[in-house]
Coordinates of C-alpha atoms and ligand atoms in Angstrom, one line a residue:
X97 CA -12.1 -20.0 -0.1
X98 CA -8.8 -18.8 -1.7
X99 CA -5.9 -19.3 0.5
X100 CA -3.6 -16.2 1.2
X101 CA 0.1 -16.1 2.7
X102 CA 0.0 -12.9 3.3
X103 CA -3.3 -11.3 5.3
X104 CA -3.4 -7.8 6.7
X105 CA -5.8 -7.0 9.3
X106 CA -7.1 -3.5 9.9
X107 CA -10.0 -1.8 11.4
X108 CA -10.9 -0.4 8.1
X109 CA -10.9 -2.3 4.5
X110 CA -8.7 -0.4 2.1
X111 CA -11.1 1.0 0.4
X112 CA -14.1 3.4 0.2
X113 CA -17.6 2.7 -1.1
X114 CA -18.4 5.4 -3.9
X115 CA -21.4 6.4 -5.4
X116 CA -21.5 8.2 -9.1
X117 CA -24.0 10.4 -10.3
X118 CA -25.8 7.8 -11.9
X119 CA -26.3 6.3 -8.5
X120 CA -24.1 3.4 -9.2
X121 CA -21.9 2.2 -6.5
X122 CA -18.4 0.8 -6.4
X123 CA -15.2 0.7 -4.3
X124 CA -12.7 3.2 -4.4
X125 CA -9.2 2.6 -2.8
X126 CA -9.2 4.8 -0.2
X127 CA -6.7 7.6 0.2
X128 CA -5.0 6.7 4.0
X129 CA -1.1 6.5 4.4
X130 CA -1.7 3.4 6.0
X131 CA -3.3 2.1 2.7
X132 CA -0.2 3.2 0.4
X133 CA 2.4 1.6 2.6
X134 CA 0.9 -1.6 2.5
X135 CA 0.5 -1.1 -1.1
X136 CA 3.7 -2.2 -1.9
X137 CA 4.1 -5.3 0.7
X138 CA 1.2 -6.5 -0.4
X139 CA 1.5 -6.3 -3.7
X140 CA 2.8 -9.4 -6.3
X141 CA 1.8 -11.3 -3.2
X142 CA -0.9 -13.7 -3.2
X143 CA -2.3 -11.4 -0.2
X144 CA -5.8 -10.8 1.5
X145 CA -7.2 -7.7 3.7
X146 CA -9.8 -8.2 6.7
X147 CA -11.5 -5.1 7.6
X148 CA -14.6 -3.2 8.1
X149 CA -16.2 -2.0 4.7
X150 CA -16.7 1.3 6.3
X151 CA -20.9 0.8 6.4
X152 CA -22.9 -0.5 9.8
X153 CA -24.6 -3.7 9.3
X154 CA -22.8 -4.1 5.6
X155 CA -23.0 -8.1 5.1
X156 CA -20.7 -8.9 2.1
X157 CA -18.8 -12.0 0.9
X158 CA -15.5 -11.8 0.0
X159 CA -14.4 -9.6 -3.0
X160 CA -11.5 -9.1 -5.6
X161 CA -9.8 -5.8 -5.5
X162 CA -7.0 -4.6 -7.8
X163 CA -5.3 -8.5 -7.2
X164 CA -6.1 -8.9 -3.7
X165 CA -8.8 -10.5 -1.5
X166 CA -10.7 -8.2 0.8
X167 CA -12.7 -9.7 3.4
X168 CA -15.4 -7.8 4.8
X169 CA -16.2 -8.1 8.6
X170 CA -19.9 -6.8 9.5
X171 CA -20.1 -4.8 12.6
X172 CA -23.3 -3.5 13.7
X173 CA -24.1 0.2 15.1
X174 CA -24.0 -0.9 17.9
X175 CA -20.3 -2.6 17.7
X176 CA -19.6 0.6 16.1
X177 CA -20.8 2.7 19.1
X178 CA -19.4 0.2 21.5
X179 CA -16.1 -1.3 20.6
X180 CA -15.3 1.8 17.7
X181 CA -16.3 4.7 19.6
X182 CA -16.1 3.9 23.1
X183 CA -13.4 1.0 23.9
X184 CA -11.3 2.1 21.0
X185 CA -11.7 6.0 21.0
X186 CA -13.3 6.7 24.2
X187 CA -11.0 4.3 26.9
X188 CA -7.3 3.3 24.8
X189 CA -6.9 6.4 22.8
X190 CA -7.1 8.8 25.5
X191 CA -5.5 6.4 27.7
X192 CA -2.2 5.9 25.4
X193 CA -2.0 9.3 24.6
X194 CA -1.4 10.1 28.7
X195 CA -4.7 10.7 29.3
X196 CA -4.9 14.0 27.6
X197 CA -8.4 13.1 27.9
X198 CA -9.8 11.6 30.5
X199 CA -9.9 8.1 29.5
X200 CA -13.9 6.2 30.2
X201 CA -13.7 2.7 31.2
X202 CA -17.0 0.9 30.9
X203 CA -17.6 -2.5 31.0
X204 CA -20.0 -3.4 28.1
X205 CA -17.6 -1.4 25.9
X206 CA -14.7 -3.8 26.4
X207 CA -17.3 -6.7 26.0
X208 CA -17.7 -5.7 22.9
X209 CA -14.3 -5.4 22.0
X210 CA -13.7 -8.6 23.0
X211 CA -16.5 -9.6 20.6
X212 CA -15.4 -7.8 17.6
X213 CA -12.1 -8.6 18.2
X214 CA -12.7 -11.9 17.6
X215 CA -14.9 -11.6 14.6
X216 CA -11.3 -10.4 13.3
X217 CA -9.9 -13.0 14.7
X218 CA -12.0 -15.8 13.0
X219 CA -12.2 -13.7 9.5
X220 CA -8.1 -13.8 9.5
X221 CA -7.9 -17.5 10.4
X222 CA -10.5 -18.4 7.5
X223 CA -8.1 -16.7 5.1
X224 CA -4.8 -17.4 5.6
X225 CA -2.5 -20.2 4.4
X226 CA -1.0 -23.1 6.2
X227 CA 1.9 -21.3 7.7
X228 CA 1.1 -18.4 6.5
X229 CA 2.0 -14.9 7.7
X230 CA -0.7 -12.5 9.4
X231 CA 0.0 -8.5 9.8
X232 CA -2.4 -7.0 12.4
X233 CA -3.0 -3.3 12.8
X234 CA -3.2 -0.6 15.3
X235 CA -4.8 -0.5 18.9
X236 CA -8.2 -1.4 18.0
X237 CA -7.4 -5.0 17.5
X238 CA -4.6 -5.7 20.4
X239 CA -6.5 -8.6 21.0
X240 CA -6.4 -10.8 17.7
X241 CA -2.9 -11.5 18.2
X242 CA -3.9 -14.1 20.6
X243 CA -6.7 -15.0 19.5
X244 CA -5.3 -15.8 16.0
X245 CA -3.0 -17.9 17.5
X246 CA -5.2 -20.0 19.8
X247 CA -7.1 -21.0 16.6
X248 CA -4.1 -21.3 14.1
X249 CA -0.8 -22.0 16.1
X250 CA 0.4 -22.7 12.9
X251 CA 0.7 -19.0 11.5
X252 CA 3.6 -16.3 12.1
X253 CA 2.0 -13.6 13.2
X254 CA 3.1 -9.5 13.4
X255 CA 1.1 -6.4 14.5
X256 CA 1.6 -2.9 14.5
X257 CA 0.9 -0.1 16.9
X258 CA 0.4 3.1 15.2
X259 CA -0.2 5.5 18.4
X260 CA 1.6 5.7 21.4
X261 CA 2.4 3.0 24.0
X262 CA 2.1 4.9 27.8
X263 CA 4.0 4.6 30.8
X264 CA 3.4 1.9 33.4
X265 CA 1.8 4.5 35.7
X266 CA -1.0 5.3 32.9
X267 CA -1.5 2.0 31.6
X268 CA -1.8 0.5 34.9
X269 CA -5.2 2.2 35.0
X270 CA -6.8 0.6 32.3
X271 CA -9.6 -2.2 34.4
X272 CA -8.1 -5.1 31.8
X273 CA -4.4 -4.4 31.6
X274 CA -3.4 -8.1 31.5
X275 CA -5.5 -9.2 29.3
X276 CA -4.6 -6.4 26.3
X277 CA -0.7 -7.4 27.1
X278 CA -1.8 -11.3 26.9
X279 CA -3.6 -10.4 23.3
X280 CA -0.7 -8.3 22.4
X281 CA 1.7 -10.6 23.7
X282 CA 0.2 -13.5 20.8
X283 CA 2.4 -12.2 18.4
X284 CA 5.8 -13.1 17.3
X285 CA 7.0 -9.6 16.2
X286 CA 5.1 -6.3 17.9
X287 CA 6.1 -2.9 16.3
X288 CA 5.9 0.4 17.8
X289 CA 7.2 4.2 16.2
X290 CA 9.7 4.9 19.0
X291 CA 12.3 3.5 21.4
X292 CA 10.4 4.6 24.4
X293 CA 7.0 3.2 23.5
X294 CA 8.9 -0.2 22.8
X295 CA 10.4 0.4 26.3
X296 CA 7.1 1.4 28.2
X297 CA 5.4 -2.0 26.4
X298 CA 8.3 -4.2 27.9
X299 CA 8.3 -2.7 31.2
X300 CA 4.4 -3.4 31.4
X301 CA 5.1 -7.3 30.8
X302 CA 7.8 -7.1 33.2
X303 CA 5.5 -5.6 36.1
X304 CA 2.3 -7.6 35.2
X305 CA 3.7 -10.6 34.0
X306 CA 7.5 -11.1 35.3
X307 CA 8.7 -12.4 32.0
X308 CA 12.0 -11.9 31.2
X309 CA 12.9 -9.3 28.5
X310 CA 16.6 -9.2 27.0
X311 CA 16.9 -6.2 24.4
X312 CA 14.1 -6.9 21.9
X313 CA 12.8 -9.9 23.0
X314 CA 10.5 -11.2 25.7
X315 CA 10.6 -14.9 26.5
X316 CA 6.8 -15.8 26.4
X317 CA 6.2 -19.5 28.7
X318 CA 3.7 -21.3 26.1
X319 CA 2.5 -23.6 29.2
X320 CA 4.9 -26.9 28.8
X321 CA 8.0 -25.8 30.1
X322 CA 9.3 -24.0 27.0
X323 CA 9.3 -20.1 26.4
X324 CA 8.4 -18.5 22.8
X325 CA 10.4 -15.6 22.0
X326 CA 8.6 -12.3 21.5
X327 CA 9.9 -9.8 19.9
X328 CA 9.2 -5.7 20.7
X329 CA 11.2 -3.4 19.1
X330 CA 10.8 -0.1 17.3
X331 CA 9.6 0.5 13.3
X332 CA 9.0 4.4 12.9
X333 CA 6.5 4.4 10.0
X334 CA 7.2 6.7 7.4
X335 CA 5.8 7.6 3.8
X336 CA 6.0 7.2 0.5
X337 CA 8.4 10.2 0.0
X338 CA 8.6 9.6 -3.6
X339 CA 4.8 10.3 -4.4
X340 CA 5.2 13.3 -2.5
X341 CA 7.9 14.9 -4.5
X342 CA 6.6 13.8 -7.4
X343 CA 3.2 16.0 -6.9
X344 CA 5.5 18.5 -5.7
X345 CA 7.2 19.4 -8.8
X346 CA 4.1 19.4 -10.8
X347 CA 4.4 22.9 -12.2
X348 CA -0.1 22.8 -11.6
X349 CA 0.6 22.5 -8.0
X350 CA 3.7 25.2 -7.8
X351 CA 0.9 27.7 -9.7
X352 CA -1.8 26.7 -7.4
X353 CA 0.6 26.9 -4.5
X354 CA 1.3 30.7 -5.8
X355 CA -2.4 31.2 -6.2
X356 CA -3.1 30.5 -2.5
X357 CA -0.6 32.9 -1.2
X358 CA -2.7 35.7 -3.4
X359 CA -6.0 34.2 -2.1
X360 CA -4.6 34.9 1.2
X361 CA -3.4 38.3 0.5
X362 CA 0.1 38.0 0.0
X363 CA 1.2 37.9 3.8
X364 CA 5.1 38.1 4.4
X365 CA 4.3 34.6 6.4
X366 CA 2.3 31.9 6.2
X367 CA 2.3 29.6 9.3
X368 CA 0.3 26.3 8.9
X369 CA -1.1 23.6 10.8
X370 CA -2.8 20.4 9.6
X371 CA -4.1 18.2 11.7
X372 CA -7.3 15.9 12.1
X373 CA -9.3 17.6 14.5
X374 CA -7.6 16.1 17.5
X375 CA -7.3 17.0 21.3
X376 CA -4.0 15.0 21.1
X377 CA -2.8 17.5 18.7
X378 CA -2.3 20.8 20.1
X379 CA -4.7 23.1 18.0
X380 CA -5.5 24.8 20.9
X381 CA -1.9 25.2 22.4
X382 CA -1.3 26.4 18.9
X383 CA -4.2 28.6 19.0
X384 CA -3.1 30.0 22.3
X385 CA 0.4 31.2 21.3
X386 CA -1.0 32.5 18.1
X387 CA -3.2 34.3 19.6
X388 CA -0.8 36.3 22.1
X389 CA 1.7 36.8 19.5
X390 CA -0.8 38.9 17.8
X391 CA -2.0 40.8 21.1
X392 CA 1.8 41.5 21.9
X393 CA 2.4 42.7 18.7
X394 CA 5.1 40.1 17.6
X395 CA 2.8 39.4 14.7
X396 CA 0.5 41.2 12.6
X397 CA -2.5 40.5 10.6
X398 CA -1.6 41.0 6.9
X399 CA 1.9 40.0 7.7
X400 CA 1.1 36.8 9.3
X401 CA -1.5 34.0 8.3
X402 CA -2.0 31.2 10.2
X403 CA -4.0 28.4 7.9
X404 CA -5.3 25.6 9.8
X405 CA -6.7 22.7 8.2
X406 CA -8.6 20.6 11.1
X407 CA -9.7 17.6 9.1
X408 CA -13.4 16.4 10.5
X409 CA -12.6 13.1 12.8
X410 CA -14.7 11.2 15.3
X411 CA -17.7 13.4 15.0
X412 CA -19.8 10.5 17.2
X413 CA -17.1 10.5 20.4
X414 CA -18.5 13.3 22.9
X415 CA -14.6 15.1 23.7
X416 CA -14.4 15.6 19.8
X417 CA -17.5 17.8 19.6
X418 CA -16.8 19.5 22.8
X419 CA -12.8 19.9 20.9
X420 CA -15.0 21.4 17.8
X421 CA -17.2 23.8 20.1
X422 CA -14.0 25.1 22.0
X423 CA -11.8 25.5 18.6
X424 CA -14.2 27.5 16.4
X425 CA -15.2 29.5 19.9
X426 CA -11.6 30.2 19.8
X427 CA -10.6 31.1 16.2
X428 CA -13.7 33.3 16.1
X429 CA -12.2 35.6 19.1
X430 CA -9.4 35.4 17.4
X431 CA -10.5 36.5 14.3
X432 CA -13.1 39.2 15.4
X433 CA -10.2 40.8 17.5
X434 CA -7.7 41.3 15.2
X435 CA -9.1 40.6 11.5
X436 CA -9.0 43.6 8.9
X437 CA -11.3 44.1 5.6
X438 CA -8.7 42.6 3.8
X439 CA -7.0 40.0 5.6
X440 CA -7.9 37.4 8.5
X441 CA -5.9 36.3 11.3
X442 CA -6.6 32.6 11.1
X443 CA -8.2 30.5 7.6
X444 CA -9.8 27.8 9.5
X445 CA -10.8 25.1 7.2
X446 CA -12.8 22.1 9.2
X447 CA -12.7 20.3 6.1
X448 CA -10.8 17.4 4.0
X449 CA -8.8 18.5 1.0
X450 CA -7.6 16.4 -2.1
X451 CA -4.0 15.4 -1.7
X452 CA -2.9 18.0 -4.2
X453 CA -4.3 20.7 -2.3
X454 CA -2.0 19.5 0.6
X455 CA 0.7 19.7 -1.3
X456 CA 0.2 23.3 -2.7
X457 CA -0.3 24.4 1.2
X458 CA 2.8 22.6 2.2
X459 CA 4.3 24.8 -0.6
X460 CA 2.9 27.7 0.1
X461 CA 3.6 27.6 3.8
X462 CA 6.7 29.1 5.4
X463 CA 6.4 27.2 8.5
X464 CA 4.5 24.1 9.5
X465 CA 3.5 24.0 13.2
X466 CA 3.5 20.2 14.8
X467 CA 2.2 20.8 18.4
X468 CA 0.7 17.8 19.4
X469 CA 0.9 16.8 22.8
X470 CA 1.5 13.0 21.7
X471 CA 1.5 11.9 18.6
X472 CA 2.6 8.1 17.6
X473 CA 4.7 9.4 14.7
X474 CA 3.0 12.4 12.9
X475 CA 3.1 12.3 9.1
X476 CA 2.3 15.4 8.1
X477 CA 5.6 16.4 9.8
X478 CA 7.3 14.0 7.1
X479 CA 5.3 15.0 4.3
X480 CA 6.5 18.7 4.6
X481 CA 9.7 17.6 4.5
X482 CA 9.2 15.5 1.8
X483 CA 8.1 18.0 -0.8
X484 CA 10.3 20.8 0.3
X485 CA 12.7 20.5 -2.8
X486 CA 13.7 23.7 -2.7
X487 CA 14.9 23.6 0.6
X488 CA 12.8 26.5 1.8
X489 CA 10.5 26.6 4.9
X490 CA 10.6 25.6 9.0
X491 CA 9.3 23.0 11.0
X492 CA 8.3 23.5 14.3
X493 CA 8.2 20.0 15.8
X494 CA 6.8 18.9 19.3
X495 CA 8.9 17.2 21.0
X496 CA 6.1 14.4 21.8
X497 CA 5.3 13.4 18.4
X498 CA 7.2 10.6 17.6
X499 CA 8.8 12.2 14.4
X500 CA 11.4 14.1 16.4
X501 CA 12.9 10.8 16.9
X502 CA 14.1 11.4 13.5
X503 CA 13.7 15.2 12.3
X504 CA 16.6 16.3 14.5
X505 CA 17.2 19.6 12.6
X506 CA 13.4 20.8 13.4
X507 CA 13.3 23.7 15.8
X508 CA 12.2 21.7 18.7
X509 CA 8.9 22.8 21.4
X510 CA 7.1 21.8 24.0
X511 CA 4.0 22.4 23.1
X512 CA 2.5 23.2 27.1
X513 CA 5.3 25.8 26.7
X514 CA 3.5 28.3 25.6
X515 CA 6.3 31.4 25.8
X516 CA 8.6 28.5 24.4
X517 CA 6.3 27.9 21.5
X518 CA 6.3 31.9 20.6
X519 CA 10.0 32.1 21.1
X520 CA 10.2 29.4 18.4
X521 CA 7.6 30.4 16.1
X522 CA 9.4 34.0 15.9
X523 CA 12.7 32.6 15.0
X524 CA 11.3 30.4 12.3
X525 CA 9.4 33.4 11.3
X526 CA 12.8 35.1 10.6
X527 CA 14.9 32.3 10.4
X528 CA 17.5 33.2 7.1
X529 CA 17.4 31.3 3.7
X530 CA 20.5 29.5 4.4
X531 CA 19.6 28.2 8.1
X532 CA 16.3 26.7 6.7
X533 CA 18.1 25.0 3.9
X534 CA 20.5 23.6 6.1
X535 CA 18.1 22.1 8.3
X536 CA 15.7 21.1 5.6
X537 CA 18.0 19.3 4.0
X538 CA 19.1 17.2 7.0
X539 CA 15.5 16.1 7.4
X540 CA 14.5 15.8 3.6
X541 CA 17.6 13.0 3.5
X542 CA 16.3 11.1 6.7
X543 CA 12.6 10.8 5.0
X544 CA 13.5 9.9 2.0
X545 CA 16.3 7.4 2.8
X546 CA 13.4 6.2 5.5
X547 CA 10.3 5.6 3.7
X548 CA 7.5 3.5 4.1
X549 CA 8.8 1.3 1.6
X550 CA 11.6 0.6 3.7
X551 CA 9.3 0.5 6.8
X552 CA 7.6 -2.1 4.9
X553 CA 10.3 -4.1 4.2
X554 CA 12.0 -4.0 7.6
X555 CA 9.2 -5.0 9.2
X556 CA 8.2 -8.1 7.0
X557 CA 12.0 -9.3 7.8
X558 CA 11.3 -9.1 11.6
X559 CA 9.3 -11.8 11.2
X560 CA 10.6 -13.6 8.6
X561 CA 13.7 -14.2 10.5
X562 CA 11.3 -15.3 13.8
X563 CA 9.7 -17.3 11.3
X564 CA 12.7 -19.1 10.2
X565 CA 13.8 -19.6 13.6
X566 CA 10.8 -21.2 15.1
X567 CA 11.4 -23.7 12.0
X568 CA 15.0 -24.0 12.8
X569 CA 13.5 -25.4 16.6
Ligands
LIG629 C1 -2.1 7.8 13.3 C2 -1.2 8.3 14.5 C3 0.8 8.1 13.0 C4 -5.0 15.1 7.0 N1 -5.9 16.0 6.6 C5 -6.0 15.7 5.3 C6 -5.1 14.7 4.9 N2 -4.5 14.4 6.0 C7 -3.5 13.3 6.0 C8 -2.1 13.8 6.3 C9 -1.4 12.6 6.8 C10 -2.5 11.9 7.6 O1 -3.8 12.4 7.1 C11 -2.5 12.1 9.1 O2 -1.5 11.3 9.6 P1 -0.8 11.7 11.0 O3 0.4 10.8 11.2 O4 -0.5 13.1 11.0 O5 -1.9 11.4 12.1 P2 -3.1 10.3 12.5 O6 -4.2 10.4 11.6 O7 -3.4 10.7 13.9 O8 -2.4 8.9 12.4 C12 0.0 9.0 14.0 C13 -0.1 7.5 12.0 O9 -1.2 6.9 12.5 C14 0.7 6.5 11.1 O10 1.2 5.5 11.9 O11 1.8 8.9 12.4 O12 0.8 9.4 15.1 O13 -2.0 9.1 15.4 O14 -1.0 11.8 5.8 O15 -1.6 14.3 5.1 N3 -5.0 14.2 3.7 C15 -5.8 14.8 2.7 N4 -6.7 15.8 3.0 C16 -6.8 16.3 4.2 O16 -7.6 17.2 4.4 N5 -5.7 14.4 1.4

């Protein structure tokens, strides 16, 4: 098989399987951010992607894709159910988002992550060059680090944690604690969004491992007397800012972003959340505070919409369904209290819209509400920013998402504040022209400077320069 220097591994393949109305089927690249920001490291190399084809049971060789080598890894419904739905979404993701859920730790789930993990493993060693240089993704695969390097010693190895990283007091729960650091701790270079989930990471090897950590780096003992540096340090992803302006000066997508304001009535505001339907991300919170502005009387139906787009995610993992049940409970109250003939409180869409579409809401919006109670970085944050061009419209940031690391000039909640939340969502409400271009400025120069371009690149030097210095030794 083909050699690769560069390999990515991610849960998911880059792509989508697609069927056309002839019933013939072919891959479609799919439309993800993480997909576009590897776009550009991977391309012009001679680079490979291991991941899941999307389909249980799928057996496929490697295949070509627009110049690079995708190699399928088969996981079976019952992998899907085990190490997908439970160990991945069921135990780590509750647990790193401080157990906003209540995290469920069962034993033949993290057998199975071990399993699949490997499969990874094995798929990325089969691919990648003598020496060559493997990127691993997100918290579904913390173990392949290791594993990677137990079979190929020879490759440089990075990964990158997408979500949060929790506090020693959280992650201390989790039944095999020392054994995700361990897999973790394979790699040369780990990234995470912020400072403090860089910090909580390091403090967790300190505690379960006493190694010693010196800013970035954590001197790993390799078993003969010598140490291997580590390092862990923070690379807030961001997105391909460009793109987004670009659709956001089509004049299509300023008419449709018109259009929607008259669908909706012509309200003085339109408030707007999107979010995958997620318990980490506040809907309800949002909902809540919503709800009582318009029982107070600080907003009005026909002056104020609130549009939220809850994207369908996770529909097999139990606390998602009960999240659905509770949401659409919720925005129906809502709705039969206070709706008119003509105008509704809340356009709940529990749907997926083309990337255009997002961009006409983001337009049409005069303030986008970020309420999650953790979020690893939150893009949708940056992608409002992004498209803003004419410097109109507020951000109401939660303080937990990882983007108010870096959107300073947002107006700042905590989202379990629920008179806080109100108090900010009024003064964005009236919030003058000139204070919204002042801040929206400040934050449009941050994401564009910072894209994911530049994420990209920053990362890949990490461990190029770790690289250089283990060759150096
Ligand atoms: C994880 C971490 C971290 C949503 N609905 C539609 C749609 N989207 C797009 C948004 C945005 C993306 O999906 C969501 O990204 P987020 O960052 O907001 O959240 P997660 O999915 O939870 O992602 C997160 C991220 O990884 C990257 O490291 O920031 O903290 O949880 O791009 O625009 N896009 C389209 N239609 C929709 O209906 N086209």
């Amino acid at each position: 098989m083909a050699q690769s220097e560069l390999v990515v591994v991610a849960n998911r393949l880059p792509v989508d399987r697609v069927t056309d109305k002839d019933g013939n089927e072919s891959w479609r690249r799919s439309p993800g951010g993480l997909v576009t920001a590897l776009e550009q490291v991977m391309a012009g190399s001679d680079a490979a992607w291991v991941g899941w084809p999307g389909k249980a049971d799928l057996f496929m060789d490697p295949f070509e894709f627009d110049g690079n080598l995708l190699v399928p890894v088969r996981l079976s419904q019952d992998n899907l159910e085990y190490y997908y739905e439970g160990f991945s979404n069921g135990t780590i993701w509750p647990l790193y988002h401080d157990v906003i859920a209540t995290p469920i730790y069962r034993r033949s789930w993290w057998d199975s992550y071990v399993r699949v993990n490997k499969r990874f493993a094995d798929a990325a060693a089969s691919v990648a060059a003598e020496g060559g240089l493997v990127w691993v993704q997100d918290y579904q695969l913390q173990l392949v680090p290791k594993m990677l390097r137990e079979i190929r010693p020879d490759l440089t190895i990075g990964y990158f944690h997408h979500i949060p990283f929790p506090a020693y007091g959280l992650y201390a729960q989790l039944p095999w604690r020392s054994e995700v650091i361990e897999g973790l701790l394979g790699a040369d270079v780990l990234g995470f969004q912020r400072v403090a989930d860089a910090g909580n990471f390091q403090r967790s090897v300190r505690r379960l491992f006493r190694y010693p950590t010196k800013s970035n780096r954590i001197e790993v003992p390799t078993g003969d007397g010598t140490t291997r540096s580590v390092v862990a340090a923070p690379f807030p992803i961001s997105i391909d800012a460009q793109a987004f302006v670009d659709l956001a000066k089509k004049p299509e997508i300023i008419a449709r972003s018109k259009e929607i304001r008259e669908q909706l009535g012509n309200p003085k505001k339109i408030l707007l959340g999107v979010d995958r339907l997620d318990y980490t991300k506040g809907i309800r919170h949002r909902l809540k505070a919503f709800g009582e502005m318009l029982e107070d009387g600080t907003a009005k139906v026909g002056e104020v919409t609130l549009v939220q787009v809850a994207s369908p995610s996770r529909p097999g993992v139990e606390a998602y369904q009960d999240l659905r049940d509770e949401i659409e409970l919720t925005v129906g109250r809502i709705n039969g209290d206070h709706d008119t003939m003509h105008h509704t409180a809340i356009r709940y869409l529990h749907q997926g819209f083309p990337r255009e579409e997002m961009v006409a809401l983001y337009l049409a919006a005069d303030v986008l509400l970020i309420t999650a109670l953790r979020d690893g970085m939150n893009l949708v944050a940056k992608e409002y920013a992004a498209v803003r061009t004419d410097q109109r419209g507020v951000l109401v940031l939660s303080e937990f998402a990882g983007a108010a690391d870096e959107l300073n000039a947002a107006l700042m909640i905590n989202p379990h504040d629920i008179d806080g939340m109100k108090a900010a969502i009024i003064q964005a409400i009236e919030m003058s022209p000139a204070e919204q271009g002042r801040r929206m400025r400040s934050m449009r120069r941050r994401v564009l400077e910072h894209d994911v371009e530049r994420w990209g690149k920053r990362f890949m030097t990490a461990v190029e320069d770790i690289r250089a210095e283990q060759r150096e030794q």
